[in-house]
Short mmCIF file of N, CA and C in Angstrom, two decimals:
data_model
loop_
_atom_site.label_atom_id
_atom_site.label_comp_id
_atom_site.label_asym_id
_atom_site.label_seq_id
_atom_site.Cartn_x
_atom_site.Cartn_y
_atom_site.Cartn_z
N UNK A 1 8.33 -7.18 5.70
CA UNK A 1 7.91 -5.82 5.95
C UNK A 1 9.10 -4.86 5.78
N UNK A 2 9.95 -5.22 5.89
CA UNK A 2 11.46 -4.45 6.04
C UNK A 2 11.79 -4.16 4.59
N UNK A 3 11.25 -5.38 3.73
CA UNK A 3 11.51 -4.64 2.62
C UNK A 3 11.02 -4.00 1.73
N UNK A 4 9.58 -3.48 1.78
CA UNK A 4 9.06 -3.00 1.83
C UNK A 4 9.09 -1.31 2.32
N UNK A 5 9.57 -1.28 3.70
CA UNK A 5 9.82 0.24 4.42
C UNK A 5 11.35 0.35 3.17
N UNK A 6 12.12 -0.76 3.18
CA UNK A 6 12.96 -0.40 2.01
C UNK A 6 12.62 0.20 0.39
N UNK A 7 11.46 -0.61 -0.18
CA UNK A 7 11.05 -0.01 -1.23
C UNK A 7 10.82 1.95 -1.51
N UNK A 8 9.62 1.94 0.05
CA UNK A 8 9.21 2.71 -0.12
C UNK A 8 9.65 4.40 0.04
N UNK A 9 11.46 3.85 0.97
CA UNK A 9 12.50 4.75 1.43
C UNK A 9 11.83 5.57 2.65
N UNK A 10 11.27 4.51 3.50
CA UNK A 10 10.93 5.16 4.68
C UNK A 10 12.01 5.10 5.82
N UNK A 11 11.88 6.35 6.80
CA UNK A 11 13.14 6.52 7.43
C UNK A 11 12.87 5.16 8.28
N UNK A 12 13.95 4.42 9.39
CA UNK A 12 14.38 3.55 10.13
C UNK A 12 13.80 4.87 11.24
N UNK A 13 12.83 4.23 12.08
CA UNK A 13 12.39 4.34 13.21
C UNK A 13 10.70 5.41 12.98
N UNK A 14 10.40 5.35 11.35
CA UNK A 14 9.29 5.70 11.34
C UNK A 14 8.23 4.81 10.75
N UNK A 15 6.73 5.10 10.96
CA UNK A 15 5.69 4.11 11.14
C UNK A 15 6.21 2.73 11.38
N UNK A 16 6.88 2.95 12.52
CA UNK A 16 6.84 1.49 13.70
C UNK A 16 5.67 0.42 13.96
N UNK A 17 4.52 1.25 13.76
CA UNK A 17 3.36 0.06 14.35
C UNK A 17 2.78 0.13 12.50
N UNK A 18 2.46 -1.22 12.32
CA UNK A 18 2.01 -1.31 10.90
C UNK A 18 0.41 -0.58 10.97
N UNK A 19 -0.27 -0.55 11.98
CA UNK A 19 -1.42 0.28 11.59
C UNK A 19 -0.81 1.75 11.35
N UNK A 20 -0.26 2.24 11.89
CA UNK A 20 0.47 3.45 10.93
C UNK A 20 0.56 3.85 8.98
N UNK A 21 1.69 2.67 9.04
CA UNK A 21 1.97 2.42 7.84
C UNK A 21 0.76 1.92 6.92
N UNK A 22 0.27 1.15 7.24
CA UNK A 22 -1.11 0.91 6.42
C UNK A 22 -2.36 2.08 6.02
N UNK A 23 -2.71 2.94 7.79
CA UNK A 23 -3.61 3.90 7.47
C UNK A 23 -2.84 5.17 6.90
N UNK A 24 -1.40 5.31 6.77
CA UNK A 24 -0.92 6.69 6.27
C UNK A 24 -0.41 6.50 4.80
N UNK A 25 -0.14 5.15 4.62
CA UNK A 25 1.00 5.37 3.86
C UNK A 25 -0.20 4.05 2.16
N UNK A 26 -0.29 2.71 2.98
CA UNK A 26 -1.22 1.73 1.59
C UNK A 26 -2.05 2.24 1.82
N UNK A 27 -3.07 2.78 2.18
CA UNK A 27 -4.99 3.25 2.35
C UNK A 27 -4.42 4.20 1.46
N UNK A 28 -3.83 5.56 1.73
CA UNK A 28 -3.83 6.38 1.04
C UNK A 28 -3.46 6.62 -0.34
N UNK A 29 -2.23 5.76 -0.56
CA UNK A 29 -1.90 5.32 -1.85
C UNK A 29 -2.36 4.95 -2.73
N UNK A 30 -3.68 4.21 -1.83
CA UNK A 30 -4.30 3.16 -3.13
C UNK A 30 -5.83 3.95 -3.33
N UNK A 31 -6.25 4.93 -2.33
CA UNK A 31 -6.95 5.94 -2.85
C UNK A 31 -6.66 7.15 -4.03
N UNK A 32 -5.50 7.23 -3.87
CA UNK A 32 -5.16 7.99 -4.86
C UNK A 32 -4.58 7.86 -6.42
N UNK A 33 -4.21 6.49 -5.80
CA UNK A 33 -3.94 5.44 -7.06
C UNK A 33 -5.26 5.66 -8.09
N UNK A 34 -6.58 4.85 -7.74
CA UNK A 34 -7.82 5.09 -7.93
C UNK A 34 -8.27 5.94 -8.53
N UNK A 35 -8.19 6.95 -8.00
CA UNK A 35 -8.31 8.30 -8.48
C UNK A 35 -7.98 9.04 -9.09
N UNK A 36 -6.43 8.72 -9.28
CA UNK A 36 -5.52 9.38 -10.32
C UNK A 36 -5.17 9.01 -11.79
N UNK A 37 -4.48 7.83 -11.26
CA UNK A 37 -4.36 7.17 -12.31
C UNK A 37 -5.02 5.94 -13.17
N UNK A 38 -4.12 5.05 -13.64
CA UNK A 38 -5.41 4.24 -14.85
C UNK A 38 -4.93 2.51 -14.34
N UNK A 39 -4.29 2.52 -12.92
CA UNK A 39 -4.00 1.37 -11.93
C UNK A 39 -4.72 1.66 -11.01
N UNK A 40 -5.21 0.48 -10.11
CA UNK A 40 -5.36 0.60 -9.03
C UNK A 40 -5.28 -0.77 -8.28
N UNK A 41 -4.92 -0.92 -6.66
CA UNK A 41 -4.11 -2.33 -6.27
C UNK A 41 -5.34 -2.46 -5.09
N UNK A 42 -4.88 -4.00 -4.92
CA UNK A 42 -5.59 -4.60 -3.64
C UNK A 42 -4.01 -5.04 -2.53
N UNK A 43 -4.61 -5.84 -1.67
CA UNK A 43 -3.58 -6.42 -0.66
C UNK A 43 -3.68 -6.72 0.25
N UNK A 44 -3.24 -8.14 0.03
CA UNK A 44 -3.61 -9.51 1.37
C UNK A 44 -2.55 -9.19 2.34
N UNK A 45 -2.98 -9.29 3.72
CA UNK A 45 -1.77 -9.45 4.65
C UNK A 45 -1.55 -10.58 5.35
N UNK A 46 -0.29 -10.88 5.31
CA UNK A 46 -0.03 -11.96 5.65
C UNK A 46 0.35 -11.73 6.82
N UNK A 47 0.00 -13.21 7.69
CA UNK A 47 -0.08 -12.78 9.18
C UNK A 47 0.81 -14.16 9.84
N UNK A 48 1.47 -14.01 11.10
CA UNK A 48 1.52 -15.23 12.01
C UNK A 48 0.81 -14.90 12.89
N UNK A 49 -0.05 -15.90 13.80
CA UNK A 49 -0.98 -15.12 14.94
C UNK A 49 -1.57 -13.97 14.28
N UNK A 50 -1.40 -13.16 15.07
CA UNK A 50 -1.79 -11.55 14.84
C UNK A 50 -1.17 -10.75 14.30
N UNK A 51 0.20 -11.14 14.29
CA UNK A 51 1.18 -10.10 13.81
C UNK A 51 1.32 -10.34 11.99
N UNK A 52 1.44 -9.04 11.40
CA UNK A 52 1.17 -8.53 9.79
C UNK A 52 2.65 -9.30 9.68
N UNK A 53 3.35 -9.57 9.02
CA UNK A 53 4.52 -10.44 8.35
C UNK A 53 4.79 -10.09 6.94
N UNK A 54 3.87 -9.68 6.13
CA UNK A 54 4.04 -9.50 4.68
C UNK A 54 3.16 -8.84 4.02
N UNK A 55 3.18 -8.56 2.94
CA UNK A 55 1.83 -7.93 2.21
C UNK A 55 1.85 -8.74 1.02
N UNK A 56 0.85 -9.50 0.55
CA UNK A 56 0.53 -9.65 -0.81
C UNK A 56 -0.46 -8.48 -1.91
N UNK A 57 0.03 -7.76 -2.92
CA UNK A 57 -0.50 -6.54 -3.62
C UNK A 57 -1.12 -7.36 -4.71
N UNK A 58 -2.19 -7.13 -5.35
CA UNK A 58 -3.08 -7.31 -6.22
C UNK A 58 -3.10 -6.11 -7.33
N UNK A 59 -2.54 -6.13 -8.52
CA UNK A 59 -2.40 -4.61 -9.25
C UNK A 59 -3.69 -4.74 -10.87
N UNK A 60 -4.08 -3.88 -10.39
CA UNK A 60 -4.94 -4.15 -11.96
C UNK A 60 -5.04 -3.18 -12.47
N UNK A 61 -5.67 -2.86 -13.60
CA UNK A 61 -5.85 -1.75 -14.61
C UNK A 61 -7.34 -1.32 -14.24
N UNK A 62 -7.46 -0.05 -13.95
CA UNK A 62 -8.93 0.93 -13.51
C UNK A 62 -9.34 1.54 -14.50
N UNK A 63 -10.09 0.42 -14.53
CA UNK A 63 -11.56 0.57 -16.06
C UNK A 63 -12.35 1.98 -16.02
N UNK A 64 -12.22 2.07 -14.66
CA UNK A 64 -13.16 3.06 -14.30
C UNK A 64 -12.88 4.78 -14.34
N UNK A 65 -11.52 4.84 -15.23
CA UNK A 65 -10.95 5.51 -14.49
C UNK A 65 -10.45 6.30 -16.27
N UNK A 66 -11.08 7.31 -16.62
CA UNK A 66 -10.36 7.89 -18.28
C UNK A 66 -8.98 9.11 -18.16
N UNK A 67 -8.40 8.71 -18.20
CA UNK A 67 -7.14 9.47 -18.35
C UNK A 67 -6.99 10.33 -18.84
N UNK A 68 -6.75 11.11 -18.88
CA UNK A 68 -6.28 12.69 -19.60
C UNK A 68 -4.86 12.89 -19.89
N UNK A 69 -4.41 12.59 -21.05
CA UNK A 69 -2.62 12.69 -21.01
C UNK A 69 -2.72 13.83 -21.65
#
């Protein structure tokens, strides 16, 4: 997960609880992903117990989706 908040250049001490990060930051992304552009992703979470540990992303090309360049 850490590297990840690294990818994404999120500050150190923000979206602390991963339901945060998931409903603000992947939900929204991948709505707009969708919508925007001519990708759009899935993503498994990987868990111990209860606790999120990782993300696996699923990226495909959105058939659905005609581009305007």
């Amino acid at each position: 997960m850490e590297q990840l908040r690294d990818k994404l250049e999120i500050d150190e001490g923000k979206y602390v609880r991963y339901s945060h990060l998931k409903n603000r930051i992947l939900l929204s992304a991948q709505e707009e992903l969708e919508a925007k552009t001519d990708i759009k992703f899935t993503f498994e979470e990987v868990k111990q117990g209860a606790k999120v540990v990782g993300i696996v992303f699923h990226i495909f090309p959105n058939h659905n989706k005609n581009t305007i360049l």
